Amino acid sequence: MTQYVYGKNVVKQLLQEDKKIYEILMAEGMRDTALEKLIKEHKITCKILPRKKMDGMLQGNHQGIAAKIDDYKTYELLELLESIPKGKMPLFVMLDGLEDPHNLGAILRTCDCVGVDGVIIGKHRNVGLTPTVAKVSTGAIDTVKVAMVTNLAQSIKYLKKQGFWVVGADFENSRDYREGQYDVPLVIVVGSEGFGISSLVKKNCDYCVRLPMEGVVTSLNASVACGILLYEIYNQRHPL
């Protein structure tokens, strides 16, 4: 199966990394010398379309350019485990009920930055690897492995048997995130934007951590919270 992904940075990165592109759509009147040069160098078919037609074909801000590529690859949980570099302290991110593609894209981007070994999402009640996710991730959708699993709770139990600790991000019955133990094989669980971690998933976590809230707002954006946790883990694992 194929799909269209869009945005100048997304298409430019695909070209620079020599990814398989079947065709490129470009809106009439769009001018980007660097992109046009890359397209010619790769000898990819480029169709010029009225912007209104592209608006009808694509959702979101396509910036006047789109590339037709294969659907993004997802992995089995075992494949994620087998791909961890030898000698590396493993780190996975599990997302429970995340529905906003902008949050998923931002999380993938941070995961790439700190060297996360994979992201685990459920096949149900979770956003998939969409063009919007690709655009927001600025290329991280190609560098961070994503596993789609049927049952998050069962996946947690399996990972625990492989020696992982599972830490949920939740405000109730939790410790300050700076008190977490992160020098072990680790899974960080982040919940949905509106409801947090489901009760069954939380029940299977070893413990939960929270981010301090000094103001009147009671929660952070899911991708922001995930980013703070990941950099705290990075800080503890790689101190100055």
C-alpha positions as a LaTeX table, in Angstrom:
\begin{tabular}{lrrr}
\hline
Residue & $x$ (\AA) & $y$ (\AA) & $z$ (\AA) \\
\hline
Met1 & 0.00 & 0.00 & 0.00 \\
Thr2 & 1.07 & 3.57 & $-0.67$ \\
Gln3 & 0.23 & 6.95 & 0.79 \\
Tyr4 & 0.94 & 10.63 & 0.25 \\
Val5 & 3.05 & 12.49 & 2.79 \\
Tyr6 & 3.46 & 16.22 & 2.53 \\
Gly7 & 5.33 & 19.31 & 3.65 \\
Lys8 & 8.56 & 20.80 & 2.35 \\
Asn9 & 10.78 & 19.42 & 5.11 \\
Val10 & 9.27 & 15.93 & 4.89 \\
Val11 & 9.71 & 15.68 & 1.12 \\
Lys12 & 13.19 & 17.20 & 1.26 \\
Gln13 & 14.32 & 14.66 & 3.86 \\
Leu14 & 12.90 & 11.77 & 1.82 \\
Leu15 & 14.89 & 12.98 & $-1.18$ \\
Gln16 & 18.08 & 13.53 & 0.79 \\
Glu17 & 17.85 & 10.05 & 2.31 \\
Asp18 & 17.15 & 8.54 & $-1.12$ \\
Lys19 & 13.84 & 6.97 & $-0.01$ \\
Lys20 & 11.65 & 5.28 & $-2.61$ \\
Ile21 & 9.28 & 7.94 & $-4.02$ \\
Tyr22 & 6.80 & 6.98 & $-6.74$ \\
Glu23 & 5.78 & 10.52 & $-7.68$ \\
Ile24 & 5.69 & 14.05 & $-6.37$ \\
Leu25 & 2.75 & 16.44 & $-6.50$ \\
Met26 & 3.47 & 20.16 & $-6.57$ \\
Ala27 & 1.01 & 23.04 & $-6.47$ \\
Glu28 & 0.91 & 25.52 & $-9.33$ \\
Gly29 & 2.95 & 28.59 & $-8.57$ \\
Met30 & 5.07 & 26.97 & $-5.87$ \\
Arg31 & 8.74 & 27.86 & $-6.10$ \\
Asp32 & 11.51 & 26.15 & $-4.14$ \\
Thr33 & 14.77 & 26.01 & $-6.05$ \\
Ala34 & 16.49 & 23.57 & $-3.68$ \\
Leu35 & 13.58 & 21.13 & $-3.75$ \\
Glu36 & 13.20 & 21.35 & $-7.52$ \\
Lys37 & 16.91 & 20.62 & $-7.92$ \\
Leu38 & 16.67 & 17.52 & $-5.71$ \\
Ile39 & 13.62 & 16.25 & $-7.62$ \\
Lys40 & 15.45 & 16.61 & $-10.95$ \\
Glu41 & 18.58 & 14.93 & $-9.57$ \\
His42 & 16.52 & 11.92 & $-8.46$ \\
Lys43 & 14.60 & 11.82 & $-11.75$ \\
Ile44 & 11.24 & 11.50 & $-10.01$ \\
Thr45 & 8.00 & 12.19 & $-11.86$ \\
Cys46 & 6.58 & 15.52 & $-10.70$ \\
Lys47 & 2.97 & 16.48 & $-11.40$ \\
Ile48 & 1.89 & 20.11 & $-11.22$ \\
Leu49 & $-1.67$ & 20.47 & $-9.88$ \\
Pro50 & $-3.98$ & 23.37 & $-9.00$ \\
Arg51 & $-3.70$ & 24.13 & $-5.30$ \\
Lys52 & $-7.46$ & 23.59 & $-4.83$ \\
Lys53 & $-7.13$ & 20.07 & $-6.19$ \\
Met54 & $-4.29$ & 19.33 & $-3.78$ \\
Asp55 & $-6.37$ & 20.76 & $-0.94$ \\
Gly56 & $-9.10$ & 18.27 & $-1.82$ \\
Met57 & $-6.69$ & 15.33 & $-2.01$ \\
Leu58 & $-4.68$ & 16.00 & 1.15 \\
Gln59 & $-5.63$ & 16.88 & 4.70 \\
Gly60 & $-3.75$ & 19.50 & 6.67 \\
Asn61 & $-1.18$ & 22.07 & 5.60 \\
His62 & 0.59 & 20.37 & 2.71 \\
Gln63 & 2.67 & 23.47 & 1.83 \\
Gly64 & 2.11 & 22.83 & $-1.85$ \\
Ile65 & 4.09 & 19.60 & $-2.12$ \\
Ala66 & 3.46 & 15.89 & $-1.50$ \\
Ala67 & 5.30 & 12.63 & $-2.18$ \\
Lys68 & 3.76 & 9.23 & $-2.87$ \\
Ile69 & 5.59 & 6.56 & $-0.85$ \\
Asp70 & 5.04 & 3.13 & 0.63 \\
Asp71 & 3.07 & 2.98 & 3.89 \\
Tyr72 & 5.28 & 3.43 & 6.92 \\
Lys73 & 6.59 & 0.15 & 8.30 \\
Thr74 & 5.56 & $-1.04$ & 11.74 \\
Tyr75 & 7.26 & $-3.79$ & 13.74 \\
Glu76 & 6.48 & $-6.67$ & 16.03 \\
Leu77 & 7.44 & $-6.26$ & 19.67 \\
Leu78 & 10.03 & $-9.02$ & 19.33 \\
Glu79 & 11.64 & $-7.14$ & 16.44 \\
Leu80 & 12.06 & $-4.10$ & 18.68 \\
Leu81 & 13.76 & $-6.21$ & 21.31 \\
Glu82 & 16.06 & $-7.85$ & 18.78 \\
Ser83 & 17.10 & $-4.48$ & 17.31 \\
Ile84 & 18.48 & $-3.05$ & 20.59 \\
Pro85 & 22.24 & $-2.52$ & 20.16 \\
Lys86 & 24.40 & $-4.87$ & 22.22 \\
Gly87 & 25.48 & $-3.32$ & 25.49 \\
Lys88 & 22.91 & $-0.50$ & 25.37 \\
Met89 & 20.53 & 0.14 & 28.27 \\
Pro90 & 17.12 & $-0.34$ & 26.59 \\
Leu91 & 14.45 & 2.34 & 26.58 \\
Phe92 & 10.97 & 2.06 & 25.09 \\
Val93 & 8.06 & 4.51 & 25.09 \\
Met94 & 4.53 & 3.07 & 25.28 \\
Leu95 & 1.58 & 5.27 & 24.33 \\
Asp96 & $-1.83$ & 4.44 & 25.76 \\
Gly97 & $-4.78$ & 5.94 & 23.89 \\
Leu98 & $-2.89$ & 8.79 & 22.21 \\
Glu99 & $-5.19$ & 10.23 & 19.52 \\
Asp100 & $-3.52$ & 13.47 & 18.39 \\
Pro101 & $-1.17$ & 12.94 & 15.42 \\
His102 & 0.72 & 16.12 & 16.33 \\
Asn103 & 1.56 & 14.65 & 19.73 \\
Leu104 & 2.71 & 11.37 & 18.22 \\
Gly105 & 4.88 & 13.18 & 15.67 \\
Ala106 & 6.45 & 15.34 & 18.38 \\
Ile107 & 7.08 & 12.30 & 20.59 \\
Leu108 & 8.80 & 10.44 & 17.74 \\
Arg109 & 10.99 & 13.49 & 17.18 \\
Thr110 & 12.08 & 13.54 & 20.84 \\
Cys111 & 12.58 & 9.77 & 20.84 \\
Asp112 & 15.00 & 10.13 & 17.95 \\
Cys113 & 16.87 & 12.89 & 19.80 \\
Val114 & 17.47 & 10.87 & 22.97 \\
Gly115 & 18.02 & 7.46 & 21.37 \\
Val116 & 14.83 & 5.63 & 22.34 \\
Asp117 & 14.87 & 2.05 & 21.03 \\
Gly118 & 11.24 & 1.96 & 19.97 \\
Val119 & 7.70 & 3.21 & 20.50 \\
Ile120 & 4.85 & 0.84 & 21.34 \\
Ile121 & 1.27 & 1.80 & 20.53 \\
Gly122 & $-2.00$ & $-0.10$ & 20.58 \\
Lys123 & $-3.83$ & $-1.07$ & 17.42 \\
His124 & $-7.05$ & 0.33 & 18.87 \\
Arg125 & $-7.80$ & 3.79 & 20.31 \\
Asn126 & $-4.45$ & 5.13 & 19.12 \\
Val127 & $-3.43$ & 7.30 & 16.22 \\
Gly128 & $-1.44$ & 5.48 & 13.54 \\
Leu129 & 1.47 & 6.53 & 11.35 \\
Thr130 & $-0.31$ & 9.17 & 9.29 \\
Pro131 & 1.01 & 11.89 & 6.96 \\
Thr132 & 0.46 & 14.46 & 9.72 \\
Val133 & 2.56 & 12.37 & 12.10 \\
Ala134 & 5.28 & 12.19 & 9.46 \\
Lys135 & 5.23 & 15.94 & 8.91 \\
Val136 & 5.44 & 16.81 & 12.60 \\
Ser137 & 8.14 & 14.21 & 13.26 \\
Thr138 & 10.44 & 15.90 & 10.68 \\
Gly139 & 11.84 & 12.54 & 9.59 \\
Ala140 & 11.85 & 10.69 & 12.93 \\
Ile141 & 9.02 & 8.47 & 11.66 \\
Asp142 & 11.71 & 6.80 & 9.52 \\
Thr143 & 14.33 & 6.48 & 12.28 \\
Val144 & 12.30 & 5.40 & 15.33 \\
Lys145 & 10.81 & 1.90 & 15.17 \\
Val146 & 7.11 & 1.70 & 16.05 \\
Ala147 & 5.44 & $-1.53$ & 17.18 \\
Met148 & 1.67 & $-1.94$ & 16.94 \\
Val149 & 0.33 & $-4.35$ & 19.56 \\
Thr150 & $-3.15$ & $-5.71$ & 20.23 \\
Asn151 & $-3.01$ & $-5.58$ & 24.02 \\
Leu152 & $-0.84$ & $-3.09$ & 25.93 \\
Ala153 & $-1.29$ & $-4.80$ & 29.31 \\
Gln154 & $-0.17$ & $-8.16$ & 27.91 \\
Ser155 & 2.78 & $-6.46$ & 26.22 \\
Ile156 & 3.81 & $-4.96$ & 29.57 \\
Lys157 & 3.69 & $-8.39$ & 31.22 \\
Tyr158 & 5.84 & $-9.83$ & 28.42 \\
Leu159 & 8.40 & $-7.02$ & 28.68 \\
Lys160 & 8.63 & $-7.47$ & 32.45 \\
Lys161 & 9.58 & $-11.11$ & 31.86 \\
Gln162 & 12.39 & $-9.80$ & 29.63 \\
Gly163 & 13.75 & $-7.76$ & 32.54 \\
Phe164 & 12.11 & $-4.38$ & 31.90 \\
Trp165 & 10.77 & $-2.00$ & 34.51 \\
Val166 & 7.58 & $-0.22$ & 33.48 \\
Val167 & 7.01 & 3.35 & 34.70 \\
Gly168 & 3.76 & 5.19 & 34.06 \\
Ala169 & 3.28 & 8.95 & 33.85 \\
Asp170 & 0.35 & 9.63 & 36.15 \\
Phe171 & $-0.40$ & 12.17 & 38.87 \\
Glu172 & $-2.15$ & 9.91 & 41.41 \\
Asn173 & $-0.23$ & 7.54 & 43.70 \\
Ser174 & 3.07 & 8.55 & 42.16 \\
Arg175 & 6.51 & 9.88 & 43.02 \\
Asp176 & 8.27 & 12.96 & 41.66 \\
Tyr177 & 9.75 & 12.16 & 38.24 \\
Arg178 & 13.23 & 13.07 & 39.53 \\
Glu179 & 12.99 & 10.21 & 42.03 \\
Gly180 & 12.51 & 7.56 & 39.35 \\
Gln181 & 15.01 & 4.73 & 38.88 \\
Tyr182 & 16.07 & 4.92 & 35.26 \\
Asp183 & 19.34 & 2.96 & 35.12 \\
Val184 & 17.49 & $-0.26$ & 34.24 \\
Pro185 & 15.84 & $-1.61$ & 31.07 \\
Leu186 & 12.87 & 0.72 & 30.96 \\
Val187 & 9.44 & 1.32 & 29.44 \\
Ile188 & 7.90 & 4.76 & 29.95 \\
Val189 & 4.11 & 4.78 & 29.57 \\
Val190 & 2.36 & 8.00 & 28.53 \\
Gly191 & $-1.43$ & 8.20 & 28.43 \\
Ser192 & $-3.97$ & 9.99 & 26.29 \\
Glu193 & $-4.45$ & 13.75 & 26.17 \\
Gly194 & $-7.79$ & 13.68 & 28.00 \\
Phe195 & $-7.91$ & 10.52 & 30.12 \\
Gly196 & $-4.33$ & 9.57 & 30.92 \\
Ile197 & $-3.28$ & 5.96 & 31.36 \\
Ser198 & $-6.05$ & 3.36 & 31.43 \\
Ser199 & $-6.64$ & 1.61 & 34.75 \\
Leu200 & $-5.54$ & $-1.80$ & 33.46 \\
Val201 & $-2.30$ & $-0.48$ & 32.02 \\
Lys202 & $-1.60$ & 1.52 & 35.19 \\
Lys203 & $-2.23$ & $-1.56$ & 37.31 \\
Asn204 & 0.57 & $-3.36$ & 35.47 \\
Cys205 & 3.12 & $-0.55$ & 35.85 \\
Asp206 & 5.79 & $-1.05$ & 38.52 \\
Tyr207 & 5.23 & 2.51 & 39.73 \\
Cys208 & 4.20 & 5.93 & 38.41 \\
Val209 & 5.90 & 9.31 & 38.28 \\
Arg210 & 4.45 & 12.80 & 38.11 \\
Leu211 & 5.61 & 16.21 & 36.97 \\
Pro212 & 5.27 & 19.01 & 39.55 \\
Met213 & 2.47 & 21.50 & 38.84 \\
Glu214 & 2.89 & 24.87 & 40.55 \\
Gly215 & 0.23 & 26.81 & 38.62 \\
Val216 & $-3.49$ & 26.43 & 38.02 \\
Val217 & $-3.08$ & 24.10 & 35.01 \\
Thr218 & $-3.35$ & 20.48 & 36.12 \\
Ser219 & $-1.64$ & 18.69 & 33.24 \\
Leu220 & 0.83 & 19.08 & 30.40 \\
Asn221 & 0.49 & 18.28 & 26.74 \\
Ala222 & 1.32 & 14.58 & 26.25 \\
Ser223 & 4.31 & 15.22 & 23.99 \\
Val224 & 5.71 & 17.88 & 26.34 \\
Ala225 & 5.38 & 15.58 & 29.35 \\
Cys226 & 7.00 & 12.73 & 27.44 \\
Gly227 & 9.86 & 15.00 & 26.37 \\
Ile228 & 10.58 & 16.11 & 29.94 \\
Leu229 & 10.62 & 12.50 & 31.17 \\
Leu230 & 12.88 & 11.33 & 28.36 \\
Tyr231 & 15.42 & 14.05 & 28.98 \\
Glu232 & 15.41 & 13.32 & 32.72 \\
Ile233 & 16.20 & 9.70 & 31.84 \\
Tyr234 & 18.91 & 10.88 & 29.47 \\
Asn235 & 20.30 & 13.18 & 32.17 \\
Gln236 & 20.49 & 10.37 & 34.74 \\
Arg237 & 21.98 & 7.90 & 32.29 \\
His238 & 24.48 & 10.37 & 30.80 \\
Pro239 & 25.43 & 12.83 & 33.56 \\
Leu240 & 27.92 & 15.59 & 32.81 \\
\hline
\end{tabular}
